Amino acid sequence: MAELNLSPPAVPTGGKRIAVMTSGGDSPGMNGAVRAVVRQTLASGGVAYAVYEGYQGLVDGGSMIKEMRWEDVRGWLSEGGTLIGTARCKAFMERPGRLTAANNMIEKGINALIICGGDGSLTGADKFRSEWPSLMDELVSTGKRKEDEVKHHRHLNIVGLVGSIDNDLSGTDATIGCYSSLERICQSIDYIDATAFSHQRAFVIEVMGRHCGWLALMAGVSCGADFVFCPENPPSENWESEMCNIIKKHREMGKRKTIVVVAEGAHDRQLNHISPTMVKDLLSEKVGLDTRVTTLGHVQRGGPPCAYDRMLATLQGVEAVKAVLESTPETPSPVICIVENKIVRKPLVDAIARTKEVAANIAKKDFEAALKGRDAEFEEFLEAFNITTATDKSGMLLPPEKRMRVGIIHVGAPAGGMNAATRAAVAYCLTKGHTPVALYNGFPGLCRHHNDKPLGSVRVLDWLDAETWASRGGSEIGTNRGLPAEDMETTAACFELYKIDALFVVGGFEAFTAVSQLRQGRQQYDAFKIPMVILPATVSNNVPGTEYSIGSDTCLNALITYCDAIKQSASASRRRVFVVETQGGASGYVATIAGLAIGALAVYTPEEGIHLNMLVEDIKFLKHSFATDAGHSRSGKIILRNEKASKVYTTELIANIIKEEAGGRFDSRFAVPGHVQQGGTPSPMDRVRAVRFGVKSLQYLEKFIGKSKQEIADDPMSASVIGIRGARVKFSAMEKIERDETDWKDRRPKEEFWMSLIDVVDTLSGRPKACRTPMPGSPAVGPEMTTNGTRRANGTSS
């Protein structure tokens, strides 16, 4: 009988054997991270493994550590929970269990481990790495392994991905799953809201978060709650009367409903637990409200991941593999984070230490330090919530001579979050003593209807006017694509007539153009020598000066819901490809990010255009894909085409060409979701960022109080756009952006940060490089016609 060879398999030349596992509590998006790790590993020439059932699978070994092929992760992006399982493992907490796990990894030849889990899971991972050299020595000294078997495995790469609905890791703005969970919470509160309004009831909502109040705070900001309880920031010593007074005041102002959000780990400043029942009893007995308690429980973990979590999981999974490939024995174990809009690597040990420090500071009652342990975004949201729910304004009011009449106007197409931004601006104005003046229906509405009787288009808003707008889609004050240049004289006259001291503009590229025109109009009209800020709001995300526009996340969620349904249809018929047309104007952002989020086979953007060779190669790719995935489920495929990707190759034409060339081997259809993409109820991300940016914009306008009109006109920063740039939120001068960063012809920024993400879409779908290469002699149709990294020609999409 031949001797059984138990030596670890050879590592591919220049490649790695990378295992991925999920651990701790499940969170939506984990499957997207596993898919990204597996396919990026294979595309990079390595071998991919999945460890089933978390650390327990690592200890059990054998079939629990499974080599993964390309098609094994097809369809995983849209699945909630974790398909490779997670479990608590006491054995791994002891050294003998970790020794067994190390031996099992050697047996498979694995030399890198990517772990998606919470801080406890990542702490175990870092301990595993620190012990690894001594574990190798012990395996050799005890005779379980020969030196030859471990010599190529003396160094273990560990990379962490944070999968947690609580968003409790310090150093990252978001963890995989947190925005999906927030979406579930906000949806539930929106439903409860209707009942509360109908019956004038109060509802106390308990959400998850033992040591972290992110979910509670963001739900409060998103849904316009009256009071929020967070572990990091307990209420004052007399919180009972403070809460009751705020809610009484809101009721006296005319509010019909009351929402209080309580994190499960809520406590007072003496660390005494505050339960939802305590809050309910107070509202019933002290305020006299009909009050109910709703505990959302594990429904917060459930359901498919939202667009943001799919994108985040995918990009972080890809980055984790790159971190493995670039690491050396001296490289500290990284955790993959996101700061504002940028994927970054941070030392795993530091991130875990800072996270544990927050809990320790809470235990020590050092709440100021605990709050600083969260990211800057957390404190800003807390400040915004307190300002927008304040009832005792005496300490916040500015002196009369420092109060402004702030014009608020929406310009361009509707976008999710416009109303939330306006509500925040109105609340901020009233808290500080400013007068919020809504200019209804954009600049045409201002010019044509400002003096209509009995109600013109220029209206001062009070708190009750805007209080219910937090979760409403569209634009409650109306929006219009018309520009001030259509009647600059009347626009200036209206600004003078209604004494507009500052202008807050919410909208897309038309809003950007409008403020550009007003800025240039200062030479002729003194009325425009006022501070102006644009808050970018457009589904297209094509406003120069920012990498994120509110409304784009709502659009992506609407689009992936639509595409998931179509993909289900395509998979049911098993051999069908859908060509779906996306909005976005001349910017391919929506198509590209949606392509990441649904696992599109290809995306066609205006930046690259569509050429004949692209279609020829993609049809070859489709034929090969359908030929090789026989017998596999979830085989429906989607191609996303931006509405302006080509004047000739329309969505319908591409679908017909594919159908004709398929020769009956598979079918092709086209779908145009159209204005469905603008979405209904805004996503939580768009709501919370709208509030944050709205408050920051008003605070920015206040900096110009006391300056003369000429001083304002001479300051380039007096006309600005607020936005995320790299890893920061900042204000940028319009004049510079107009001149240096704007592609006026195509109505988009000259540099688009997301262009490189098309490579990721292609890599993870297996689309060959040839699909984006024009035929010899053909002109390039876009700024970037090559892709990076190895392509897997025999891969399949999704």
mmCIF file with all atom_site columns, C-alpha atoms in Angstrom, residues 95 99 131-143 145 147 150 154:
data_model
loop_
_atom_site.group_PDB
_atom_site.id
_atom_site.type_symbol
_atom_site.label_atom_id
_atom_site.label_alt_id
_atom_site.label_comp_id
_atom_site.label_asym_id
_atom_site.label_entity_id
_atom_site.label_seq_id
_atom_site.pdbx_PDB_ins_code
_atom_site.Cartn_x
_atom_site.Cartn_y
_atom_site.Cartn_z
_atom_site.occupancy
_atom_site.B_iso_or_equiv
_atom_site.pdbx_formal_charge
_atom_site.auth_seq_id
_atom_site.auth_comp_id
_atom_site.auth_asym_id
_atom_site.auth_atom_id
_atom_site.pdbx_PDB_model_num
ATOM 1  C CA . ARG A 1 95  ? -3.318 27.158 23.708 1.00 0.00 ? 95  ARG A CA 1
ATOM 2  C CA . LEU A 1 99  ? -1.997 24.452 18.422 1.00 0.00 ? 99  LEU A CA 1
ATOM 3  C CA . GLU A 1 131 ? 1.973  32.820 19.250 1.00 0.00 ? 131 GLU A CA 1
ATOM 4  C CA . TRP A 1 132 ? 2.510  31.425 15.763 1.00 0.00 ? 132 TRP A CA 1
ATOM 5  C CA . PRO A 1 133 ? 6.349  31.028 15.904 1.00 0.00 ? 133 PRO A CA 1
ATOM 6  C CA . SER A 1 134 ? 6.142  29.164 19.241 1.00 0.00 ? 134 SER A CA 1
ATOM 7  C CA . LEU A 1 135 ? 3.283  27.030 17.918 1.00 0.00 ? 135 LEU A CA 1
ATOM 8  C CA . MET A 1 136 ? 5.482  26.025 14.968 1.00 0.00 ? 136 MET A CA 1
ATOM 9  C CA . ASP A 1 137 ? 8.309  25.139 17.364 1.00 0.00 ? 137 ASP A CA 1
ATOM 10 C CA . GLU A 1 138 ? 5.949  23.059 19.472 1.00 0.00 ? 138 GLU A CA 1
ATOM 11 C CA . LEU A 1 139 ? 4.592  21.179 16.456 1.00 0.00 ? 139 LEU A CA 1
ATOM 12 C CA . VAL A 1 140 ? 8.168  20.245 15.510 1.00 0.00 ? 140 VAL A CA 1
ATOM 13 C CA . SER A 1 141 ? 9.343  19.441 19.057 1.00 0.00 ? 141 SER A CA 1
ATOM 14 C CA . THR A 1 142 ? 6.361  17.178 19.713 1.00 0.00 ? 142 THR A CA 1
ATOM 15 C CA . GLY A 1 143 ? 6.877  15.357 16.414 1.00 0.00 ? 143 GLY A CA 1
ATOM 16 C CA . ARG A 1 145 ? 5.350  18.163 12.066 1.00 0.00 ? 145 ARG A CA 1
ATOM 17 C CA . GLU A 1 147 ? 10.934 21.030 10.168 1.00 0.00 ? 147 GLU A CA 1
ATOM 18 C CA . VAL A 1 150 ? 6.864  24.171 8.704  1.00 0.00 ? 150 VAL A CA 1
ATOM 19 C CA . ARG A 1 154 ? 7.136  30.274 9.890  1.00 0.00 ? 154 ARG A CA 1
#
